[in-house]
Structure formats: structure tokens, C-alpha cells
Amino acid sequence: MLRNDATHFGLVSRLIHWAMAALILSLLVLGTQLKTMQPGLANLWLYGLHKSLGLTALVLVAVRLVWHRISPPPAPIGPPRAWENRLAKAVHRLTYALLILIPLAGWAYASATGLDILFANRWVIPPIAPVSEAWENAAHLAHSVLTKILMGVLALHVLGALRRGIEGDGTLDRMIGG
Amino acid sequence: MTLLKKLTPILGLLLMAQTALAAPQRYHLQTDLSSVGFETDFGPDKITGTMPIRTADLTLDFAHVAASKVTVTLDAAGSQASFPFAAQAMRGPKVLNTAEFPEISFVSTSVVPQDQGATVAGNITIRGVTQPASFHAEIWRQQGTVAGDLSHLTIRLTGAVLRSQFGAVGWSDMVGDEVRLDILARIERAN
């Protein structure tokens, strides 16, 4: 079943969820690596890869939001006013906000350097910020700080999902198997 | 450089020609036959590239080498590098800022004979900032000319500048501060 229903996630939602999970994990590992490695000709392509994956994540968030308009996700399992569900809802909303803001900040940072931004090492992506050191510093700071917040929020998300999985309330199962 | 190595370095040649050419001689650049190479460190690698020479005026005094003068203008906006991002970064506002400062210029203030060449000291202007710099110069007759014919010469200037001294500090965490220059100018005597 492709579409979500009142109690289950459809295939499309699950594919987007796990694709984004893999993308975000890759981006976090890659981004951390970029901060610590010594740049050279042999690893210069990793910067381009990070940008391409980040833009892909931004597109996937947009696709996911549109898809959830077309096919609304099922309500959380358990009482809606339970603190776990309220926290989960807040974490989801914050995650969406961060998954939009972080790539935008990265895009603005790359734009402000004045260098071309290539998607898949092929297509030039238009800049969204002026070439400016002030923009570059501000956008880089935002990208870095928001990413650290995302790490914390994702840790909460994963812990919550694991807790529900251990308790066996079906939340984790329906995101894996529908 | 192989070609050049086959040619006789000039200083000896200049000394031989002293009597023939007692007066300072003015030379013009052969633009199409001239180039500037540069190199800087990029992590464990090198970024290399070229920059066109826009103008070069040389007054060579073979009898009194110290009286020689060199003025070179480089087309910074036309620079190319070994990979596209490097060229773009180099021309951009954080490094050469060629939109505002499209040229790099060097004006000599002294020429001192040394070994088989000379040390040319002067002022180099990058990004509108002028700093003293010195280059090692060697000069040869061009291939195809006969001994004593100084109408066509090849001059090579080598040296280095620290880009931070000119405010060109972009990507200093990735790219080295020292930029090594290798200017190869082919010149012909003005009539």
C-alpha cells in the first residue's frame, strides 16, 4: 500500500523516512569529517558530495511535507495528550524546521563564498546569498549551531522510537513494516 | 625550460655584449610567447596556474646592469588554475578580488647582478596594496638568434610573495600563504 491510512504508514512515507534517515546520518558523518580533515585534491570532491546530499535532503523534506498533505500520516499510538506524544510531536516539528533551515544555511554559506555550487558535480545551483564575508560567517555559524541542535533532537527521536519499540506499542513496527 | 637550458644564460652574454651595446636598450613584451606560472600549497598538494602578462616594459643596460628597469603588469582577472574552483576562489573577493583589482603590477627599484643572473627588487601591487618584493632574474637569447644578437631575449623572474601581506587571506585554512611565481617573458628590442 503506497498511501498512509488511519493506523499505518504507507510505502511512500516509509521510503522517504528511511531515505532521509540514511541521508541525514551520512551528512552528519561527512560534515564532521569535513571539519577535521586536511583538504587536498584527493578529498575535494567530498565538499561537493556534502552539498549534493544536503540539497537532496532539502528536496526530500519538501516532498515529504507535500506527501503528508496528500496522504496524512496516522495519528500517534496512545493517548494524544500523553507527555510522550506531545514531546514526540514537538520533536517532529522541530526536526522538520531544522531539516529545512540547515540545508538553507549551508546553501547560503556556499553562496556567500562566491564559488559555484554544483549538484552532482554537474549542475550549477543558483546562489541564495550575496558574496559577502559577513553572510558567509553568519550562515556558517547558523549551519553549525543548527546541526548540533539537530543531533540532540534526533537523539531524542531515536531514543523515543527505541523505547516504544522495546515497549512494543507498534510505533516502530509500523514505520518499518507499515 | 628544456629549451632554455640549452641556451646560454645571459649574464656572460651580456658582458660580452657590453661594448656593442653601451646604451640602455628598451624592450617590449612578446605577449603570446610569455606567461606567468604560479604555485601554492593546498594541503598535501599544490595548486598551480597561469596568469597572462598584460604589459612589460624593460630597459636593459648591458653595460651597467644596475641601471636596468623592469615594469610588468599581469592580468589577474585572466588567471587560470589547475582546477576550476581554485581559479574561481583565486579571482574572487577573498583572494585577488579581480572585479575591483584586475591587475597585478611590479615596478623594479634596483637590479643587482648575482651569480648567473640578477636580483631584481621592486614594489609589487596586489589588491591595491603595494609591498616590496624581489625576484631572481635570468635572461637568455631566444632560440634561433645568433651569438651577440640581443634583439630577442627571454627573461625569467622567479620569486614568492605572501598573499596575507596584501590582504588576500581567503581560504587560509586550506591554501598556503606563500605563492611562488615564475614569470617567463619573451621580449624584443624596440626599434
CSV table of C-alpha atoms in Angstrom, one decimal:
chain,number,residue,atom,x,y,z
A,1,MET,CA,0.0,0.0,0.0
A,2,LEU,CA,1.5,3.3,-1.1
A,3,ARG,CA,-0.7,5.7,0.9
A,4,ASN,CA,-0.9,6.2,4.6
A,5,ASP,CA,-4.2,5.3,6.3
A,6,ALA,CA,-5.5,6.0,9.8
A,7,THR,CA,-3.3,3.4,11.5
A,8,HIS,CA,-0.5,2.6,9.1
A,9,PHE,CA,2.3,4.3,7.3
A,10,GLY,CA,2.2,3.6,3.5
A,11,LEU,CA,5.3,2.6,1.5
A,12,VAL,CA,5.9,6.1,0.2
A,13,SER,CA,6.1,7.6,3.7
A,14,ARG,CA,8.3,4.8,4.9
A,15,LEU,CA,10.7,5.0,2.0
A,16,ILE,CA,11.0,8.8,2.4
A,17,HIS,CA,11.6,8.4,6.2
A,18,TRP,CA,14.3,5.8,5.9
A,19,ALA,CA,15.9,7.5,2.9
A,20,MET,CA,16.1,10.7,4.9
A,21,ALA,CA,17.4,8.9,7.9
A,22,ALA,CA,20.3,7.4,5.8
A,23,LEU,CA,20.9,10.8,4.2
A,24,ILE,CA,21.0,12.7,7.5
A,25,LEU,CA,23.3,10.2,9.0
A,26,SER,CA,25.6,10.4,6.0
A,27,LEU,CA,25.5,14.2,6.1
A,28,LEU,CA,26.4,14.3,9.8
A,29,VAL,CA,29.3,11.9,9.4
A,30,LEU,CA,30.5,13.7,6.3
A,31,GLY,CA,30.1,17.1,7.7
A,32,THR,CA,32.0,16.2,10.8
A,33,GLN,CA,34.7,14.7,8.6
A,34,LEU,CA,35.0,17.8,6.5
A,35,LYS,CA,35.6,19.9,9.6
A,36,THR,CA,38.5,17.9,10.8
A,37,MET,CA,40.2,16.7,7.6
A,38,GLN,CA,43.1,18.4,5.8
A,39,PRO,CA,41.7,19.4,2.4
A,40,GLY,CA,43.6,18.3,-0.7
A,41,LEU,CA,42.9,17.4,-4.3
A,42,ALA,CA,42.2,13.8,-3.3
A,43,ASN,CA,39.3,14.7,-1.0
A,44,LEU,CA,38.0,17.9,-2.5
A,45,TRP,CA,35.1,16.0,-4.0
A,46,LEU,CA,33.7,15.3,-0.5
A,47,TYR,CA,32.7,19.0,-0.2
A,48,GLY,CA,30.7,18.7,-3.4
A,49,LEU,CA,29.2,15.4,-2.2
A,50,HIS,CA,28.1,17.1,1.1
A,51,LYS,CA,26.4,19.9,-0.8
A,52,SER,CA,24.7,17.5,-3.2
A,53,LEU,CA,23.4,15.3,-0.4
A,54,GLY,CA,22.3,18.3,1.6
A,55,LEU,CA,20.3,19.7,-1.3
A,56,THR,CA,18.8,16.2,-1.8
A,57,ALA,CA,17.7,16.2,1.8
A,58,LEU,CA,16.1,19.6,1.4
A,59,VAL,CA,14.1,18.3,-1.6
A,60,LEU,CA,13.1,15.2,0.3
A,61,VAL,CA,11.8,17.3,3.2
A,62,ALA,CA,9.7,19.3,0.7
A,63,VAL,CA,8.5,16.0,-0.9
A,64,ARG,CA,7.6,14.6,2.5
A,65,LEU,CA,5.6,17.6,3.5
A,66,VAL,CA,3.7,17.6,0.3
A,67,TRP,CA,3.1,13.9,0.5
A,68,HIS,CA,1.7,14.3,4.0
A,69,ARG,CA,-0.7,16.9,2.7
A,70,ILE,CA,-1.8,14.4,0.0
A,71,SER,CA,-1.8,11.4,2.3
A,72,PRO,CA,-1.8,12.4,6.0
A,73,PRO,CA,0.2,10.2,8.4
A,74,PRO,CA,-1.5,8.1,11.1
A,75,ALA,CA,-2.0,9.7,14.5
A,76,PRO,CA,0.5,8.7,17.2
A,77,ILE,CA,-0.3,5.5,19.1
A,78,GLY,CA,-1.6,6.1,22.6
A,79,PRO,CA,-3.5,9.0,24.2
A,80,PRO,CA,-2.9,12.2,22.3
A,81,ARG,CA,-2.3,14.2,25.4
A,82,ALA,CA,0.2,11.8,26.9
A,83,TRP,CA,3.5,13.6,27.5
A,84,GLU,CA,5.4,11.2,25.2
A,85,ASN,CA,3.1,12.0,22.3
A,86,ARG,CA,3.3,15.8,23.0
A,87,LEU,CA,7.1,15.6,23.2
A,88,ALA,CA,7.2,13.4,20.0
A,89,LYS,CA,5.1,16.0,18.2
A,90,ALA,CA,7.3,18.8,19.3
A,91,VAL,CA,10.4,16.8,18.3
A,92,HIS,CA,8.9,16.1,14.8
A,93,ARG,CA,8.1,19.8,14.2
A,94,LEU,CA,11.5,20.9,15.4
A,95,THR,CA,13.1,18.2,13.2
A,96,TYR,CA,11.2,19.4,10.1
A,97,ALA,CA,12.2,23.0,10.8
A,98,LEU,CA,15.8,22.1,11.3
A,99,LEU,CA,15.8,19.9,8.1
A,100,ILE,CA,14.7,23.0,6.2
A,101,LEU,CA,16.9,25.5,7.9
A,102,ILE,CA,20.2,23.6,8.0
A,103,PRO,CA,20.4,23.0,4.2
A,104,LEU,CA,19.3,26.6,3.5
A,105,ALA,CA,22.0,27.8,5.9
A,106,GLY,CA,24.6,25.6,4.1
A,107,TRP,CA,23.4,26.8,0.7
A,108,ALA,CA,23.6,30.4,1.9
A,109,TYR,CA,27.1,29.7,3.3
A,110,ALA,CA,28.3,28.2,0.0
A,111,SER,CA,26.7,31.0,-2.0
A,112,ALA,CA,28.4,33.7,0.1
A,113,THR,CA,31.9,32.3,-0.7
A,114,GLY,CA,31.3,33.2,-4.3
A,115,LEU,CA,32.2,29.8,-5.6
A,116,ASP,CA,29.8,27.8,-7.8
A,117,ILE,CA,27.6,25.3,-6.1
A,118,LEU,CA,27.4,22.2,-8.2
A,119,PHE,CA,24.8,19.5,-7.8
A,120,ALA,CA,26.2,16.0,-8.5
A,121,ASN,CA,29.3,17.8,-9.8
A,122,ARG,CA,27.3,18.8,-12.9
A,123,TRP,CA,24.5,21.3,-12.5
A,124,VAL,CA,25.2,24.8,-11.1
A,125,ILE,CA,22.8,25.7,-8.4
A,126,PRO,CA,21.9,29.5,-8.2
A,127,PRO,CA,23.2,31.3,-5.1
A,128,ILE,CA,20.7,32.4,-2.4
A,129,ALA,CA,23.0,34.9,-0.6
A,130,PRO,CA,25.3,37.7,-1.7
A,131,VAL,CA,29.0,37.2,-1.9
A,132,SER,CA,30.0,38.6,1.5
A,133,GLU,CA,32.2,37.6,4.3
A,134,ALA,CA,29.5,38.7,6.9
A,135,TRP,CA,26.9,36.4,5.2
A,136,GLU,CA,29.5,33.6,5.0
A,137,ASN,CA,30.3,33.8,8.6
A,138,ALA,CA,26.7,34.1,9.8
A,139,ALA,CA,25.4,31.3,7.5
A,140,HIS,CA,28.3,29.0,8.6
A,141,LEU,CA,27.6,29.7,12.2
A,142,ALA,CA,23.9,29.0,11.7
A,143,HIS,CA,24.6,25.8,9.8
A,144,SER,CA,26.9,24.6,12.5
A,145,VAL,CA,24.7,25.5,15.5
A,146,LEU,CA,21.5,24.2,14.0
A,147,THR,CA,23.3,21.0,13.1
A,148,LYS,CA,24.3,20.5,16.7
A,149,ILE,CA,20.7,21.1,17.8
A,150,LEU,CA,19.5,18.6,15.2
A,151,MET,CA,21.9,16.0,16.6
A,152,GLY,CA,20.3,16.4,20.0
A,153,VAL,CA,16.7,16.3,18.6
A,154,LEU,CA,17.5,13.2,16.6
A,155,ALA,CA,18.9,11.5,19.6
A,156,LEU,CA,15.6,12.2,21.4
A,157,HIS,CA,13.7,10.9,18.3
A,158,VAL,CA,15.8,7.7,18.2
A,159,LEU,CA,15.6,7.1,22.0
A,160,GLY,CA,11.8,7.6,21.9
A,161,ALA,CA,11.4,5.2,19.0
A,162,LEU,CA,13.6,2.6,20.7
A,163,ARG,CA,11.7,3.0,23.9
A,164,ARG,CA,8.4,2.4,22.1
A,165,GLY,CA,10.0,-0.5,20.2
A,166,ILE,CA,11.1,-2.1,23.5
A,167,GLU,CA,7.6,-1.5,25.0
A,168,GLY,CA,6.1,-3.0,21.8
A,169,ASP,CA,3.4,-0.4,21.3
A,170,GLY,CA,3.7,-0.8,17.5
A,171,THR,CA,5.1,2.7,16.7
A,172,LEU,CA,8.5,1.4,15.5
A,173,ASP,CA,7.0,-1.6,13.7
A,174,ARG,CA,4.6,0.5,11.6
A,175,MET,CA,7.5,2.7,10.4
A,176,ILE,CA,9.5,-0.4,9.5
A,177,GLY,CA,6.8,-2.8,8.1
A,178,GLY,CA,3.9,-0.5,7.5
B,1,MET,CA,62.6,25.0,-19.5
B,2,THR,CA,64.5,22.4,-21.5
B,3,LEU,CA,64.8,24.8,-24.4
B,4,LEU,CA,66.1,27.5,-22.0
B,5,LYS,CA,68.6,25.2,-20.5
B,6,LYS,CA,70.1,24.8,-24.0
B,7,LEU,CA,70.6,28.5,-24.2
B,8,THR,CA,73.4,30.3,-22.6
B,9,PRO,CA,72.4,32.3,-19.5
B,10,ILE,CA,72.8,35.9,-20.3
B,11,LEU,CA,75.0,37.5,-17.8
B,12,GLY,CA,78.1,36.1,-19.6
B,13,LEU,CA,76.4,37.0,-22.8
B,14,LEU,CA,75.7,40.5,-21.6
B,15,LEU,CA,79.2,41.0,-20.5
B,16,MET,CA,80.4,40.0,-23.9
B,17,ALA,CA,78.0,42.5,-25.5
B,18,GLN,CA,78.9,45.4,-23.3
B,19,THR,CA,81.0,47.1,-25.9
B,20,ALA,CA,78.4,46.5,-28.6
B,21,LEU,CA,75.5,47.9,-26.6
B,22,ALA,CA,76.7,50.6,-24.3
B,23,ALA,CA,73.4,52.4,-24.1
B,24,PRO,CA,70.3,51.2,-22.3
B,25,GLN,CA,68.0,49.3,-24.6
B,26,ARG,CA,64.3,49.3,-24.4
B,27,TYR,CA,62.4,46.0,-24.9
B,28,HIS,CA,58.7,45.2,-25.4
B,29,LEU,CA,56.9,42.1,-24.4
B,30,GLN,CA,56.0,39.3,-26.9
B,31,THR,CA,52.7,38.7,-25.2
B,32,ASP,CA,51.8,35.5,-27.0
B,33,LEU,CA,55.1,33.9,-26.1
B,34,SER,CA,55.1,34.9,-22.4
B,35,SER,CA,53.4,33.6,-19.3
B,36,VAL,CA,53.3,33.7,-15.6
B,37,GLY,CA,53.1,30.5,-13.7
B,38,PHE,CA,52.2,30.3,-10.0
B,39,GLU,CA,52.1,27.6,-7.4
B,40,THR,CA,50.9,27.4,-3.8
B,41,ASP,CA,50.3,24.7,-1.3
B,42,PHE,CA,46.9,23.1,-0.9
B,43,GLY,CA,47.1,20.5,1.9
B,44,PRO,CA,49.5,17.8,0.7
B,45,ASP,CA,49.1,19.0,-2.9
B,46,LYS,CA,49.8,22.1,-5.0
B,47,ILE,CA,47.6,24.5,-6.8
B,48,THR,CA,49.2,25.6,-10.0
B,49,GLY,CA,48.1,28.0,-12.6
B,50,THR,CA,48.9,30.7,-15.1
B,51,MET,CA,48.3,34.4,-15.4
B,52,PRO,CA,48.6,36.3,-18.7
B,53,ILE,CA,51.1,39.1,-18.8
B,54,ARG,CA,49.4,42.3,-19.9
B,55,THR,CA,52.3,44.6,-20.4
B,56,ALA,CA,56.1,44.5,-19.7
B,57,ASP,CA,58.5,47.3,-20.3
B,58,LEU,CA,62.1,46.6,-19.8
B,59,THR,CA,65.0,48.9,-20.1
B,60,LEU,CA,68.2,46.8,-20.1
B,61,ASP,CA,71.5,48.4,-19.6
B,62,PHE,CA,74.0,45.7,-20.5
B,63,ALA,CA,77.0,47.9,-19.6
B,64,HIS,CA,75.5,48.8,-16.2
B,65,VAL,CA,73.1,46.1,-15.2
B,66,ALA,CA,72.1,48.0,-12.1
B,67,ALA,CA,70.7,50.7,-14.2
B,68,SER,CA,68.2,48.3,-15.8
B,69,LYS,CA,64.5,48.7,-15.1
B,70,VAL,CA,61.6,46.3,-15.3
B,71,THR,CA,57.9,47.0,-15.2
B,72,VAL,CA,55.4,44.2,-15.5
B,73,THR,CA,51.6,44.2,-15.4
B,74,LEU,CA,49.8,40.9,-15.0
B,75,ASP,CA,46.2,40.2,-15.9
B,76,ALA,CA,44.9,38.8,-12.6
B,77,ALA,CA,41.4,38.6,-13.9
B,78,GLY,CA,42.5,36.2,-16.7
B,79,SER,CA,44.2,33.8,-14.3
B,80,GLN,CA,43.7,30.1,-14.6
B,81,ALA,CA,44.3,27.4,-12.1
B,82,SER,CA,44.7,23.7,-12.1
B,83,PHE,CA,41.1,23.1,-11.1
B,84,PRO,CA,38.0,25.3,-11.6
B,85,PHE,CA,37.2,26.0,-8.0
B,86,ALA,CA,40.8,27.2,-7.4
B,87,ALA,CA,40.6,29.7,-10.3
B,88,GLN,CA,37.2,31.0,-9.1
B,89,ALA,CA,38.4,31.2,-5.5
B,90,MET,CA,41.6,33.0,-6.5
B,91,ARG,CA,39.8,35.6,-8.6
B,92,GLY,CA,37.1,36.1,-6.0
B,93,PRO,CA,36.8,38.8,-3.4
B,94,LYS,CA,38.5,36.8,-0.7
B,95,VAL,CA,41.8,36.5,-2.6
B,96,LEU,CA,42.7,38.7,-5.6
B,97,ASN,CA,39.3,40.4,-5.9
B,98,THR,CA,39.8,40.9,-9.6
B,99,ALA,CA,36.5,42.6,-10.0
B,100,GLU,CA,38.0,45.5,-8.2
B,101,PHE,CA,41.7,45.0,-8.8
B,102,PRO,CA,42.1,43.3,-12.2
B,103,GLU,CA,45.8,43.8,-12.4
B,104,ILE,CA,48.9,43.0,-10.5
B,105,SER,CA,51.9,45.2,-11.2
B,106,PHE,CA,55.6,45.1,-10.4
B,107,VAL,CA,58.0,48.0,-10.8
B,108,SER,CA,61.6,47.4,-10.1
B,109,THR,CA,63.7,49.7,-7.9
B,110,SER,CA,67.0,48.0,-8.2
B,111,VAL,CA,68.8,45.4,-10.2
B,112,VAL,CA,71.8,43.7,-8.7
B,113,PRO,CA,73.9,41.3,-10.7
B,114,GLN,CA,74.2,37.9,-8.9
B,115,ASP,CA,75.8,34.7,-10.0
B,116,GLN,CA,74.5,33.9,-13.5
B,117,GLY,CA,71.6,36.3,-13.2
B,118,ALA,CA,70.4,39.2,-11.1
B,119,THR,CA,68.3,40.1,-8.2
B,120,VAL,CA,65.5,42.4,-9.2
B,121,ALA,CA,64.0,44.2,-6.2
B,122,GLY,CA,60.9,46.4,-6.5
B,123,ASN,CA,57.4,47.0,-5.5
B,124,ILE,CA,54.6,44.7,-6.3
B,125,THR,CA,50.9,45.8,-6.1
B,126,ILE,CA,48.3,43.2,-5.4
B,127,ARG,CA,44.7,44.1,-4.5
B,128,GLY,CA,45.8,47.7,-4.4
B,129,VAL,CA,48.3,47.0,-1.7
B,130,THR,CA,52.0,47.7,-2.6
B,131,GLN,CA,54.7,45.8,-0.9
B,132,PRO,CA,58.4,45.3,-1.6
B,133,ALA,CA,59.4,42.1,-3.4
B,134,SER,CA,62.4,40.7,-5.0
B,135,PHE,CA,62.8,38.2,-7.8
B,136,HIS,CA,65.7,36.3,-9.2
B,137,ALA,CA,66.2,37.1,-12.9
B,138,GLU,CA,67.9,35.1,-15.6
B,139,ILE,CA,68.0,36.1,-19.2
B,140,TRP,CA,68.8,34.3,-22.4
B,141,ARG,CA,69.0,34.8,-26.1
B,142,GLN,CA,65.9,33.3,-27.8
B,143,GLN,CA,66.3,30.2,-29.8
B,144,GLY,CA,67.2,31.0,-33.4
B,145,THR,CA,69.2,34.0,-32.7
B,146,VAL,CA,72.9,34.1,-33.2
B,147,ALA,CA,75.6,34.9,-30.6
B,148,GLY,CA,75.7,38.6,-29.9
B,149,ASP,CA,72.1,39.2,-31.2
B,150,LEU,CA,70.3,40.7,-28.3
B,151,SER,CA,67.2,41.7,-30.3
B,152,HIS,CA,65.1,38.9,-28.9
B,153,LEU,CA,65.5,37.7,-25.3
B,154,THR,CA,63.8,35.5,-22.8
B,155,ILE,CA,63.8,36.7,-19.2
B,156,ARG,CA,62.7,34.6,-16.3
B,157,LEU,CA,61.8,36.0,-13.0
B,158,THR,CA,61.3,33.7,-10.0
B,159,GLY,CA,60.2,34.6,-6.5
B,160,ALA,CA,57.5,34.4,-4.0
B,161,VAL,CA,55.0,36.6,-2.2
B,162,LEU,CA,53.0,36.1,1.0
B,163,ARG,CA,49.4,36.7,0.0
B,164,SER,CA,48.4,37.7,3.5
B,165,GLN,CA,50.6,40.8,3.2
B,166,PHE,CA,48.2,42.0,0.5
B,167,GLY,CA,45.0,41.2,2.4
B,168,ALA,CA,44.4,38.1,0.2
B,169,VAL,CA,43.6,35.9,3.1
B,170,GLY,CA,40.7,33.8,1.8
B,171,TRP,CA,40.7,30.1,2.5
B,172,SER,CA,43.9,30.5,4.6
B,173,ASP,CA,42.9,27.4,6.5
B,174,MET,CA,43.2,25.3,3.3
B,175,VAL,CA,45.6,27.1,1.0
B,176,GLY,CA,49.1,28.2,1.7
B,177,ASP,CA,50.2,31.8,2.3
B,178,GLU,CA,53.3,31.7,0.1
B,179,VAL,CA,52.6,32.0,-3.6
B,180,ARG,CA,55.6,31.1,-5.8
B,181,LEU,CA,55.8,33.0,-9.1
B,182,ASP,CA,57.6,32.0,-12.2
B,183,ILE,CA,57.4,34.7,-14.9
B,184,LEU,CA,58.7,33.8,-18.3
B,185,ALA,CA,58.7,36.9,-20.6
B,186,ARG,CA,59.9,36.9,-24.1
B,187,ILE,CA,60.9,40.3,-25.2
B,188,GLU,CA,62.0,42.1,-28.3
B,189,ARG,CA,64.1,45.2,-28.6
B,190,ALA,CA,62.2,48.3,-29.5
B,191,ASN,CA,63.4,50.0,-32.7
